[in-house]
Amino acid sequence: MTTGRGGHRRGRRERPERPFIDPRDLWSESLAGVLARPVRSALTTLGTVLGIGTLVITVGVASTAANQIVGRFDALTATSVSVVVPAPEPGSTDPALVGWSGVDAVERLAGVESAAALSDSQDTANVQVRANDVVAPGELSGQTLAVVAAGPSLPAAVRGTMAAGRFYDAGDIARHERVAVLGDQAARLLGVDDVREAPAVFFEGQSFTVIGVLGGFRREQRLSASVILPPTTAADRIGLEDVTRVLVNTSLGAAQQVARQAPVALSPGHQDALTVVAPPDLSKARKGVQGDVNGLFLVLGLVSLIVGAIGIANVTLVTVMERVGEIGLRRALGASRRQVAGQFLAESTTIGLLGGVVGAALGVVVVVGVAGVKHWTPVLDLRLALGAPVAGALVGLLAGLYPSLRAAGMEPVDALRAPS
C-alpha cells in the first residue's frame, strides 16, 4: 500500500460483499412460493406424480408378472426331461441301447419323481382302429389313431389321471395280456365311455380289451388320441419292441442334474448316443422374461415422466413471467443472479420432490393391490421405490433450469418497469 499526494492512502479497490442467503431461508422462500399458489402447484405436481407413479407401477407390475410367468414355467416345463433313444440300424443285431427295465435305474436318481419308457414308430402313427369288428356298408371303417407301447408308470409320467377303469400293471405285462388303454380323446372318437363291460378295439386284424381311459394329460398331450399297449403285448402283436423315448419328471431345481445323469443310468457306456431334452436354465429364463416385459413397459413410464417435466418447466416459466416485479425488487436490493436462479430452481426441485414421493407411494400401493387381486407375490425393487423421489427432484431441477436462468438474466431496471 502507498501514500499519494494530499496524504490520501491509495490501495486496491475492494469488491462489495454480496448478501448471503442461508440455505434454510432459501428453502423456506421456495416452499412459500410453491404454497402461494396451491392449486397450480398441485396440478404441476400431478404431472410428476403420474410420471413417477407410472414408472414404479410398470416396473413393479412387470417384475411381478415376470416372476409369475417364470413360476408357472417352474411348475410345469422346468421339471420335465425327455431322453430320446435313436432307432437301431436296419438289420442290426446289436442289443437295444435302452431296455424297458432301464427306467428303474432312472427312478433311483436323486430328484426324480416319476419316469416311464415309451415306444412308437412311423408304422404305428396312423392305424385304423375300430370299436367293433363288424363294418356296415357305407359306414366309416374306423378312426385313424396312433398306437404306442408304454411302461406301467405312464400316468404319473404324463401327469395324467384315469378317467375310467385302470391302467395295466406288471402282472398284465408279464402275462402278455391283450389289453389296451385309450387316451380320452381316442375314447370319445371310438364311442367308448364305459369300460365295465370290457369293450374291445380292433386293428391290424386283432382285438384288444379296453381296461381303462387315461385323461388329464399335462404332458405329451398327443397321447390323448392314442391306443396304449403293454410293452410285451406291443412287441408280440405289432412289432413295437424298442424304447424310443423316456419321460422323466423331476423335483423343482433338479432337472439339470437329472438331465446329466439319466443317459448314464439308461445306457452305461453309450450315453453319448442318447439325446436329452431338458428345460433351459431358470435364472436365464427369469432374466429374459423380466427384461422383455420391463423394456416394454418402461417406455410408458419414461414418456409420462417427460410429460411431467414439460409441465414443471412450463409452469415455472409462467411463474417467472408473473413475478418479474418481485425479481426486479430482489435484484435492486442486492440479490445476485445466482441467488435468483437458485430460488426458482429450489421451487421446481421442491415440486419434483413432492411429486416423486407421492408417485412412489402411489405406485407401491398399486403394485401390491394388483398382486393381491391376482393372488400373486408382489416383487418390488427397493432401490426403485427409494430412488423415485430423487428422480422426481432431478426432473424438477432439470425442468426449472431454463426458467431460472431466464429469471437470473433480467436487469433490475427492466424488471421493475415491467408490469407484474
GROMACS .gro file of C-alpha atoms in nm:
model
  420
    1MET     CA    1   0.000   0.000   0.000
    2THR     CA    2   0.134   0.351  -0.092
    3THR     CA    3   0.058   0.710   0.013
    4GLY     CA    4  -0.011   0.968  -0.264
    5ARG     CA    5  -0.034   1.344  -0.267
    6GLY     CA    6  -0.267   1.501  -0.019
    7GLY     CA    7  -0.194   1.230   0.233
    8HIS     CA    8  -0.463   1.004   0.094
    9ARG     CA    9  -0.389   0.636   0.103
   10ARG     CA   10  -0.421   0.460  -0.230
   11GLY     CA   11  -0.489   0.088  -0.224
   12ARG     CA   12  -0.662  -0.197  -0.406
   13ARG     CA   13  -1.034  -0.150  -0.470
   14GLU     CA   14  -1.231  -0.391  -0.259
   15ARG     CA   15  -1.531  -0.576  -0.412
   16PRO     CA   16  -1.856  -0.516  -0.233
   17GLU     CA   17  -1.974  -0.818  -0.040
   18ARG     CA   18  -2.278  -0.988  -0.184
   19PRO     CA   19  -2.550  -1.077   0.056
   20PHE     CA   20  -2.550  -1.441   0.159
   21ILE     CA   21  -2.875  -1.636   0.175
   22ASP     CA   22  -2.887  -1.915   0.426
   23PRO     CA   23  -2.998  -2.246   0.265
   24ARG     CA   24  -3.276  -2.271   0.522
   25ASP     CA   25  -3.406  -1.929   0.417
   26LEU     CA   26  -3.383  -2.035   0.052
   27TRP     CA   27  -3.581  -2.350   0.129
   28SER     CA   28  -3.847  -2.160   0.325
   29GLU     CA   29  -3.885  -1.900   0.049
   30SER     CA   30  -3.914  -2.164  -0.221
   31LEU     CA   31  -4.168  -2.355  -0.015
   32ALA     CA   32  -4.363  -2.033   0.038
   33GLY     CA   33  -4.354  -1.974  -0.338
   34VAL     CA   34  -4.492  -2.321  -0.401
   35LEU     CA   35  -4.767  -2.285  -0.139
   36ALA     CA   36  -4.861  -1.935  -0.257
   37ARG     CA   37  -5.047  -2.094  -0.549
   38PRO     CA   38  -5.159  -2.428  -0.407
   39VAL     CA   39  -5.394  -2.528  -0.691
   40ARG     CA   40  -5.139  -2.457  -0.962
   41SER     CA   41  -4.864  -2.627  -0.763
   42ALA     CA   42  -5.086  -2.931  -0.708
   43LEU     CA   43  -5.166  -2.959  -1.079
   44THR     CA   44  -4.800  -2.917  -1.166
   45THR     CA   45  -4.701  -3.180  -0.910
   46LEU     CA   46  -4.963  -3.413  -1.059
   47GLY     CA   47  -4.755  -3.445  -1.376
   48THR     CA   48  -4.457  -3.571  -1.178
   49VAL     CA   49  -4.684  -3.794  -0.967
   50LEU     CA   50  -4.818  -3.958  -1.282
   51GLY     CA   51  -4.471  -3.995  -1.431
   52ILE     CA   52  -4.304  -4.142  -1.123
   53GLY     CA   53  -4.612  -4.345  -1.032
   54THR     CA   54  -4.637  -4.490  -1.381
   55LEU     CA   55  -4.267  -4.574  -1.374
   56VAL     CA   56  -4.295  -4.756  -1.039
   57ILE     CA   57  -4.619  -4.929  -1.138
   58THR     CA   58  -4.494  -5.050  -1.477
   59VAL     CA   59  -4.164  -5.179  -1.345
   60GLY     CA   60  -4.326  -5.333  -1.035
   61VAL     CA   61  -4.613  -5.498  -1.222
   62ALA     CA   62  -4.376  -5.615  -1.495
   63SER     CA   63  -4.141  -5.771  -1.239
   64THR     CA   64  -4.434  -5.934  -1.058
   65ALA     CA   65  -4.583  -6.068  -1.382
   66ALA     CA   66  -4.245  -6.194  -1.498
   67ASN     CA   67  -4.196  -6.374  -1.168
   68GLN     CA   68  -4.543  -6.529  -1.202
   69ILE     CA   69  -4.473  -6.641  -1.560
   70VAL     CA   70  -4.144  -6.797  -1.458
   71GLY     CA   71  -4.318  -6.953  -1.157
   72ARG     CA   72  -4.562  -7.130  -1.385
   73PHE     CA   73  -4.275  -7.229  -1.607
   74ASP     CA   74  -4.104  -7.373  -1.298
   75ALA     CA   75  -4.407  -7.579  -1.202
   76LEU     CA   76  -4.463  -7.739  -1.544
   77THR     CA   77  -4.190  -7.720  -1.804
   78ALA     CA   78  -3.892  -7.684  -1.574
   79THR     CA   79  -3.947  -8.028  -1.422
   80SER     CA   80  -3.986  -8.222  -1.749
   81VAL     CA   81  -3.691  -8.407  -1.900
   82SER     CA   82  -3.706  -8.630  -2.208
   83VAL     CA   83  -3.443  -8.875  -2.330
   84VAL     CA   84  -3.466  -8.963  -2.699
   85VAL     CA   85  -3.328  -9.305  -2.798
   86PRO     CA   86  -3.214  -9.344  -3.161
   87ALA     CA   87  -3.366  -9.625  -3.363
   88PRO     CA   88  -3.137  -9.921  -3.433
   89GLU     CA   89  -2.987  -9.959  -3.778
   90PRO     CA   90  -3.190 -10.183  -4.013
   91GLY     CA   91  -3.065 -10.538  -3.987
   92SER     CA   92  -2.856 -10.466  -3.678
   93THR     CA   93  -2.819 -10.746  -3.424
   94ASP     CA   94  -2.681 -10.521  -3.150
   95PRO     CA   95  -2.884 -10.509  -2.831
   96ALA     CA   96  -3.110 -10.209  -2.778
   97LEU     CA   97  -2.945  -9.905  -2.624
   98VAL     CA   98  -3.220  -9.875  -2.362
   99GLY     CA   99  -3.426 -10.161  -2.226
  100TRP     CA  100  -3.767 -10.138  -2.064
  101SER     CA  101  -3.611 -10.217  -1.728
  102GLY     CA  102  -3.370  -9.922  -1.762
  103VAL     CA  103  -3.636  -9.691  -1.625
  104ASP     CA  104  -3.584  -9.846  -1.281
  105ALA     CA  105  -3.231  -9.705  -1.272
  106VAL     CA  106  -3.358  -9.359  -1.361
  107GLU     CA  107  -3.623  -9.366  -1.089
  108ARG     CA  108  -3.349  -9.424  -0.832
  109LEU     CA  109  -3.173  -9.098  -0.921
  110ALA     CA  110  -3.197  -8.814  -0.671
  111GLY     CA  111  -3.460  -8.560  -0.772
  112VAL     CA  112  -3.662  -8.795  -0.996
  113GLU     CA  113  -4.031  -8.815  -0.908
  114SER     CA  114  -4.153  -9.042  -1.189
  115ALA     CA  115  -4.034  -9.189  -1.518
  116ALA     CA  116  -4.177  -9.404  -1.796
  117ALA     CA  117  -4.047  -9.559  -2.117
  118LEU     CA  118  -4.235  -9.512  -2.442
  119SER     CA  119  -4.218  -9.682  -2.780
  120ASP     CA  120  -4.366  -9.555  -3.104
  121SER     CA  121  -4.285  -9.566  -3.474
  122GLN     CA  122  -4.390  -9.424  -3.806
  123ASP     CA  123  -4.560  -9.753  -3.893
  124THR     CA  124  -4.794  -9.728  -3.594
  125ALA     CA  125  -4.853  -9.350  -3.607
  126ASN     CA  126  -5.164  -9.382  -3.827
  127VAL     CA  127  -5.358  -9.701  -3.766
  128GLN     CA  128  -5.721  -9.766  -3.850
  129VAL     CA  129  -5.885  -9.854  -3.517
  130ARG     CA  130  -6.248  -9.970  -3.480
  131ALA     CA  131  -6.466 -10.019  -3.176
  132ASN     CA  132  -6.630 -10.328  -3.329
  133ASP     CA  133  -6.533 -10.591  -3.583
  134VAL     CA  134  -6.843 -10.552  -3.800
  135VAL     CA  135  -6.825 -10.291  -4.074
  136ALA     CA  136  -7.159 -10.193  -4.221
  137PRO     CA  137  -7.170 -10.087  -4.589
  138GLY     CA  138  -7.138  -9.710  -4.628
  139GLU     CA  139  -7.007  -9.652  -4.277
  140LEU     CA  140  -6.661  -9.538  -4.178
  141SER     CA  141  -6.430  -9.830  -4.112
  142GLY     CA  142  -6.282  -9.666  -3.802
  143GLN     CA  143  -6.065  -9.384  -3.668
  144THR     CA  144  -5.705  -9.312  -3.757
  145LEU     CA  145  -5.516  -9.322  -3.427
  146ALA     CA  146  -5.161  -9.373  -3.307
  147VAL     CA  147  -5.071  -9.697  -3.132
  148VAL     CA  148  -4.787  -9.681  -2.877
  149ALA     CA  149  -4.635  -9.901  -2.609
  150ALA     CA  150  -4.555  -9.767  -2.265
  151GLY     CA  151  -4.446  -9.881  -1.920
  152PRO     CA  152  -4.692  -9.909  -1.631
  153SER     CA  153  -4.580  -9.576  -1.479
  154LEU     CA  154  -4.700  -9.373  -1.780
  155PRO     CA  155  -4.992  -9.199  -1.597
  156ALA     CA  156  -4.754  -9.045  -1.345
  157ALA     CA  157  -4.501  -8.956  -1.616
  158VAL     CA  158  -4.756  -8.761  -1.822
  159ARG     CA  159  -4.920  -8.621  -1.507
  160GLY     CA  160  -5.250  -8.776  -1.613
  161THR     CA  161  -5.541  -8.937  -1.431
  162MET     CA  162  -5.757  -9.237  -1.507
  163ALA     CA  163  -6.093  -9.115  -1.634
  164ALA     CA  164  -6.232  -9.468  -1.629
  165GLY     CA  165  -6.111  -9.817  -1.539
  166ARG     CA  166  -5.747  -9.881  -1.458
  167PHE     CA  167  -5.404  -9.879  -1.617
  168TYR     CA  168  -5.234 -10.213  -1.684
  169ASP     CA  169  -4.984 -10.333  -1.424
  170ALA     CA  170  -4.674 -10.551  -1.406
  171GLY     CA  171  -4.889 -10.864  -1.398
  172ASP     CA  172  -5.062 -10.776  -1.726
  173ILE     CA  173  -4.721 -10.710  -1.882
  174ALA     CA  174  -4.575 -11.039  -1.755
  175ARG     CA  175  -4.873 -11.238  -1.885
  176HIS     CA  176  -4.866 -11.064  -2.226
  177GLU     CA  177  -5.231 -10.976  -2.182
  178ARG     CA  178  -5.412 -10.843  -2.491
  179VAL     CA  179  -5.535 -10.531  -2.314
  180ALA     CA  180  -5.526 -10.164  -2.410
  181VAL     CA  181  -5.576  -9.823  -2.251
  182LEU     CA  182  -5.728  -9.543  -2.459
  183GLY     CA  183  -5.648  -9.177  -2.438
  184ASP     CA  184  -5.955  -8.972  -2.351
  185GLN     CA  185  -5.980  -8.819  -2.699
  186ALA     CA  186  -5.941  -9.160  -2.865
  187ALA     CA  187  -6.217  -9.297  -2.640
  188ARG     CA  188  -6.453  -9.019  -2.749
  189LEU     CA  189  -6.375  -9.080  -3.116
  190LEU     CA  190  -6.442  -9.451  -3.079
  191GLY     CA  191  -6.750  -9.401  -2.863
  192VAL     CA  192  -6.605  -9.586  -2.565
  193ASP     CA  193  -6.726  -9.426  -2.244
  194ASP     CA  194  -6.771  -9.726  -2.013
  195VAL     CA  195  -6.511 -10.000  -1.964
  196ARG     CA  196  -6.701 -10.202  -1.707
  197GLU     CA  197  -6.839 -10.431  -1.982
  198ALA     CA  198  -6.488 -10.487  -2.126
  199PRO     CA  199  -6.528 -10.329  -2.470
  200ALA     CA  200  -6.276 -10.416  -2.736
  201VAL     CA  201  -6.094 -10.226  -3.009
  202PHE     CA  202  -5.979 -10.380  -3.334
  203PHE     CA  203  -5.680 -10.301  -3.553
  204GLU     CA  204  -5.425 -10.494  -3.757
  205GLY     CA  205  -5.674 -10.782  -3.763
  206GLN     CA  206  -5.657 -10.827  -3.386
  207SER     CA  207  -5.874 -10.740  -3.088
  208PHE     CA  208  -5.766 -10.579  -2.760
  209THR     CA  209  -5.977 -10.544  -2.447
  210VAL     CA  210  -6.006 -10.185  -2.323
  211ILE     CA  211  -5.945 -10.178  -1.948
  212GLY     CA  212  -5.915  -9.804  -1.892
  213VAL     CA  213  -5.928  -9.449  -2.026
  214LEU     CA  214  -5.641  -9.213  -1.946
  215GLY     CA  215  -5.706  -8.836  -1.943
  216GLY     CA  216  -5.592  -8.508  -1.793
  217PHE     CA  217  -5.262  -8.507  -1.981
  218ARG     CA  218  -5.040  -8.222  -1.866
  219ARG     CA  219  -4.753  -8.360  -2.070
  220GLU     CA  220  -4.746  -8.543  -2.402
  221GLN     CA  221  -5.099  -8.433  -2.490
  222ARG     CA  222  -5.076  -8.615  -2.821
  223LEU     CA  223  -5.118  -8.941  -2.632
  224SER     CA  224  -5.479  -8.844  -2.565
  225ALA     CA  225  -5.553  -8.960  -2.921
  226SER     CA  226  -5.360  -9.285  -2.891
  227VAL     CA  227  -5.412  -9.651  -2.809
  228ILE     CA  228  -5.162  -9.753  -2.540
  229LEU     CA  229  -5.047 -10.114  -2.515
  230PRO     CA  230  -4.828 -10.302  -2.264
  231PRO     CA  231  -4.469 -10.343  -2.392
  232THR     CA  232  -4.484 -10.724  -2.418
  233THR     CA  233  -4.819 -10.718  -2.598
  234ALA     CA  234  -4.699 -10.448  -2.841
  235ALA     CA  235  -4.384 -10.648  -2.918
  236ASP     CA  236  -4.582 -10.969  -2.979
  237ARG     CA  237  -4.871 -10.822  -3.179
  238ILE     CA  238  -4.749 -10.521  -3.376
  239GLY     CA  239  -4.368 -10.536  -3.352
  240LEU     CA  240  -4.314 -10.239  -3.118
  241GLU     CA  241  -4.009 -10.360  -2.927
  242ASP     CA  242  -3.751 -10.086  -2.879
  243VAL     CA  243  -3.779  -9.793  -2.640
  244THR     CA  244  -3.776  -9.467  -2.834
  245ARG     CA  245  -3.821  -9.216  -2.550
  246VAL     CA  246  -3.805  -9.194  -2.174
  247LEU     CA  247  -4.018  -8.935  -1.997
  248VAL     CA  248  -3.881  -8.811  -1.664
  249ASN     CA  249  -4.042  -8.579  -1.410
  250THR     CA  250  -3.810  -8.417  -1.157
  251SER     CA  251  -3.832  -8.209  -0.845
  252LEU     CA  252  -3.809  -7.834  -0.890
  253GLY     CA  253  -3.448  -7.738  -0.946
  254ALA     CA  254  -3.324  -8.092  -1.018
  255ALA     CA  255  -3.386  -8.101  -1.395
  256GLN     CA  256  -3.034  -8.002  -1.500
  257GLN     CA  257  -2.871  -8.259  -1.273
  258VAL     CA  258  -3.110  -8.538  -1.380
  259ALA     CA  259  -3.054  -8.447  -1.747
  260ARG     CA  260  -2.681  -8.513  -1.700
  261GLN     CA  261  -2.727  -8.838  -1.507
  262ALA     CA  262  -3.023  -9.000  -1.688
  263PRO     CA  263  -2.832  -9.109  -2.005
  264VAL     CA  264  -2.566  -9.280  -1.794
  265ALA     CA  265  -2.831  -9.460  -1.590
  266LEU     CA  266  -3.021  -9.571  -1.900
  267SER     CA  267  -2.731  -9.683  -2.116
  268PRO     CA  268  -2.394  -9.700  -1.939
  269GLY     CA  269  -2.111  -9.670  -2.186
  270HIS     CA  270  -2.340  -9.549  -2.467
  271GLN     CA  271  -2.480  -9.235  -2.305
  272ASP     CA  272  -2.341  -9.013  -2.581
  273ALA     CA  273  -2.576  -9.177  -2.831
  274LEU     CA  274  -2.882  -9.056  -2.640
  275THR     CA  275  -3.032  -8.710  -2.684
  276VAL     CA  276  -3.157  -8.529  -2.375
  277VAL     CA  277  -3.423  -8.258  -2.397
  278ALA     CA  278  -3.406  -8.052  -2.078
  279PRO     CA  279  -3.555  -7.715  -1.981
  280PRO     CA  280  -3.326  -7.411  -2.003
  281ASP     CA  281  -3.159  -7.258  -1.701
  282LEU     CA  282  -3.428  -7.088  -1.490
  283SER     CA  283  -3.212  -6.789  -1.397
  284LYS     CA  284  -3.161  -6.705  -1.764
  285ALA     CA  285  -3.530  -6.757  -1.838
  286ARG     CA  286  -3.631  -6.532  -1.547
  287LYS     CA  287  -3.394  -6.256  -1.656
  288GLY     CA  288  -3.508  -6.286  -2.017
  289VAL     CA  289  -3.878  -6.264  -1.937
  290GLN     CA  290  -3.835  -5.985  -1.687
  291GLY     CA  291  -3.608  -5.791  -1.921
  292ASP     CA  292  -3.851  -5.815  -2.213
  293VAL     CA  293  -4.154  -5.711  -2.007
  294ASN     CA  294  -3.965  -5.432  -1.830
  295GLY     CA  295  -3.833  -5.297  -2.159
  296LEU     CA  296  -4.185  -5.285  -2.299
  297PHE     CA  297  -4.345  -5.101  -2.009
  298LEU     CA  298  -4.050  -4.883  -1.913
  299VAL     CA  299  -4.111  -4.670  -2.221
  300LEU     CA  300  -4.458  -4.578  -2.094
  301GLY     CA  301  -4.318  -4.464  -1.762
  302LEU     CA  302  -4.046  -4.256  -1.925
  303VAL     CA  303  -4.298  -4.090  -2.157
  304SER     CA  304  -4.515  -3.997  -1.859
  305LEU     CA  305  -4.208  -3.868  -1.677
  306ILE     CA  306  -4.115  -3.646  -1.973
  307VAL     CA  307  -4.468  -3.509  -1.983
  308GLY     CA  308  -4.439  -3.424  -1.614
  309ALA     CA  309  -4.105  -3.249  -1.670
  310ILE     CA  310  -4.252  -3.040  -1.950
  311GLY     CA  311  -4.539  -2.942  -1.721
  312ILE     CA  312  -4.300  -2.830  -1.447
  313ALA     CA  313  -4.091  -2.631  -1.694
  314ASN     CA  314  -4.397  -2.463  -1.841
  315VAL     CA  315  -4.548  -2.366  -1.505
  316THR     CA  316  -4.213  -2.248  -1.369
  317LEU     CA  317  -4.163  -2.028  -1.676
  318VAL     CA  318  -4.512  -1.882  -1.634
  319THR     CA  319  -4.433  -1.818  -1.267
  320VAL     CA  320  -4.116  -1.632  -1.366
  321MET     CA  321  -4.311  -1.409  -1.604
  322GLU     CA  322  -4.572  -1.337  -1.338
  323ARG     CA  323  -4.310  -1.245  -1.078
  324VAL     CA  324  -4.099  -1.010  -1.289
  325GLY     CA  325  -4.159  -0.726  -1.044
  326GLU     CA  326  -4.053  -0.940  -0.749
  327ILE     CA  327  -3.738  -1.045  -0.935
  328GLY     CA  328  -3.653  -0.682  -1.011
  329LEU     CA  329  -3.706  -0.583  -0.648
  330ARG     CA  330  -3.479  -0.863  -0.526
  331ARG     CA  331  -3.209  -0.761  -0.771
  332ALA     CA  332  -3.241  -0.394  -0.670
  333LEU     CA  333  -3.197  -0.491  -0.303
  334GLY     CA  334  -2.872  -0.667  -0.386
  335ALA     CA  335  -2.966  -1.024  -0.470
  336SER     CA  336  -2.724  -1.179  -0.717
  337ARG     CA  337  -2.818  -1.359  -1.035
  338ARG     CA  338  -2.712  -1.686  -0.876
  339GLN     CA  339  -2.943  -1.631  -0.580
  340VAL     CA  340  -3.242  -1.551  -0.803
  341ALA     CA  341  -3.175  -1.859  -1.015
  342GLY     CA  342  -3.131  -2.066  -0.700
  343GLN     CA  343  -3.473  -1.969  -0.567
  344PHE     CA  344  -3.660  -2.078  -0.880
  345LEU     CA  345  -3.451  -2.394  -0.907
  346ALA     CA  346  -3.540  -2.472  -0.546
  347GLU     CA  347  -3.910  -2.422  -0.619
  348SER     CA  348  -3.907  -2.651  -0.924
  349THR     CA  349  -3.698  -2.909  -0.736
  350THR     CA  350  -3.945  -2.899  -0.445
  351ILE     CA  351  -4.235  -2.963  -0.682
  352GLY     CA  352  -4.046  -3.254  -0.839
  353LEU     CA  353  -3.953  -3.398  -0.499
  354LEU     CA  354  -4.313  -3.386  -0.375
  355GLY     CA  355  -4.431  -3.549  -0.696
  356GLY     CA  356  -4.168  -3.820  -0.662
  357VAL     CA  357  -4.266  -3.902  -0.304
  358VAL     CA  358  -4.637  -3.917  -0.380
  359GLY     CA  359  -4.583  -4.102  -0.708
  360ALA     CA  360  -4.358  -4.365  -0.547
  361ALA     CA  361  -4.608  -4.424  -0.266
  362LEU     CA  362  -4.896  -4.448  -0.512
  363GLY     CA  363  -4.700  -4.686  -0.734
  364VAL     CA  364  -4.615  -4.920  -0.447
  365VAL     CA  365  -4.980  -4.929  -0.335
  366VAL     CA  366  -5.100  -5.010  -0.688
  367VAL     CA  367  -4.843  -5.287  -0.738
  368VAL     CA  368  -4.935  -5.450  -0.407
  369GLY     CA  369  -5.305  -5.411  -0.486
  370VAL     CA  370  -5.274  -5.572  -0.831
  371ALA     CA  371  -5.071  -5.859  -0.686
  372GLY     CA  372  -5.330  -5.907  -0.413
  373VAL     CA  373  -5.620  -5.920  -0.658
  374LYS     CA  374  -5.436  -6.169  -0.881
  375HIS     CA  375  -5.310  -6.370  -0.582
  376TRP     CA  376  -4.952  -6.310  -0.693
  377THR     CA  377  -4.644  -6.243  -0.487
  378PRO     CA  378  -4.555  -5.874  -0.531
  379VAL     CA  379  -4.200  -5.811  -0.649
  380LEU     CA  380  -4.075  -5.460  -0.567
  381ASP     CA  381  -3.728  -5.320  -0.621
  382LEU     CA  382  -3.647  -5.125  -0.306
  383ARG     CA  383  -3.391  -4.918  -0.495
  384LEU     CA  384  -3.659  -4.802  -0.736
  385ALA     CA  385  -3.904  -4.708  -0.460
  386LEU     CA  386  -3.638  -4.516  -0.267
  387GLY     CA  387  -3.484  -4.362  -0.576
  388ALA     CA  388  -3.814  -4.238  -0.719
  389PRO     CA  389  -3.825  -3.921  -0.500
  390VAL     CA  390  -3.466  -3.847  -0.601
  391ALA     CA  391  -3.562  -3.896  -0.965
  392GLY     CA  392  -3.858  -3.661  -0.919
  393ALA     CA  393  -3.633  -3.395  -0.764
  394LEU     CA  394  -3.387  -3.435  -1.050
  395VAL     CA  395  -3.665  -3.397  -1.305
  396GLY     CA  396  -3.781  -3.081  -1.129
  397LEU     CA  397  -3.426  -2.947  -1.119
  398LEU     CA  398  -3.372  -3.003  -1.491
  399ALA     CA  399  -3.719  -2.870  -1.578
  400GLY     CA  400  -3.658  -2.548  -1.385
  401LEU     CA  401  -3.313  -2.485  -1.529
  402TYR     CA  402  -3.419  -2.270  -1.827
  403PRO     CA  403  -3.684  -2.064  -1.641
  404SER     CA  404  -3.438  -1.993  -1.356
  405LEU     CA  405  -3.167  -1.881  -1.599
  406ARG     CA  406  -3.417  -1.655  -1.768
  407ALA     CA  407  -3.513  -1.505  -1.433
  408ALA     CA  408  -3.149  -1.455  -1.340
  409GLY     CA  409  -3.079  -1.280  -1.670
  410MET     CA  410  -3.329  -0.997  -1.608
  411GLU     CA  411  -3.190  -0.650  -1.542
  412PRO     CA  412  -3.328  -0.485  -1.225
  413VAL     CA  413  -3.441  -0.166  -1.404
  414ASP     CA  414  -3.622  -0.353  -1.682
  415ALA     CA  415  -3.780  -0.592  -1.434
  416LEU     CA  416  -3.912  -0.308  -1.216
  417ARG     CA  417  -4.061  -0.129  -1.515
  418ALA     CA  418  -4.236  -0.438  -1.644
  419PRO     CA  419  -4.596  -0.496  -1.534
  420SER     CA  420  -4.629  -0.758  -1.258
   0.00000   0.00000   0.00000
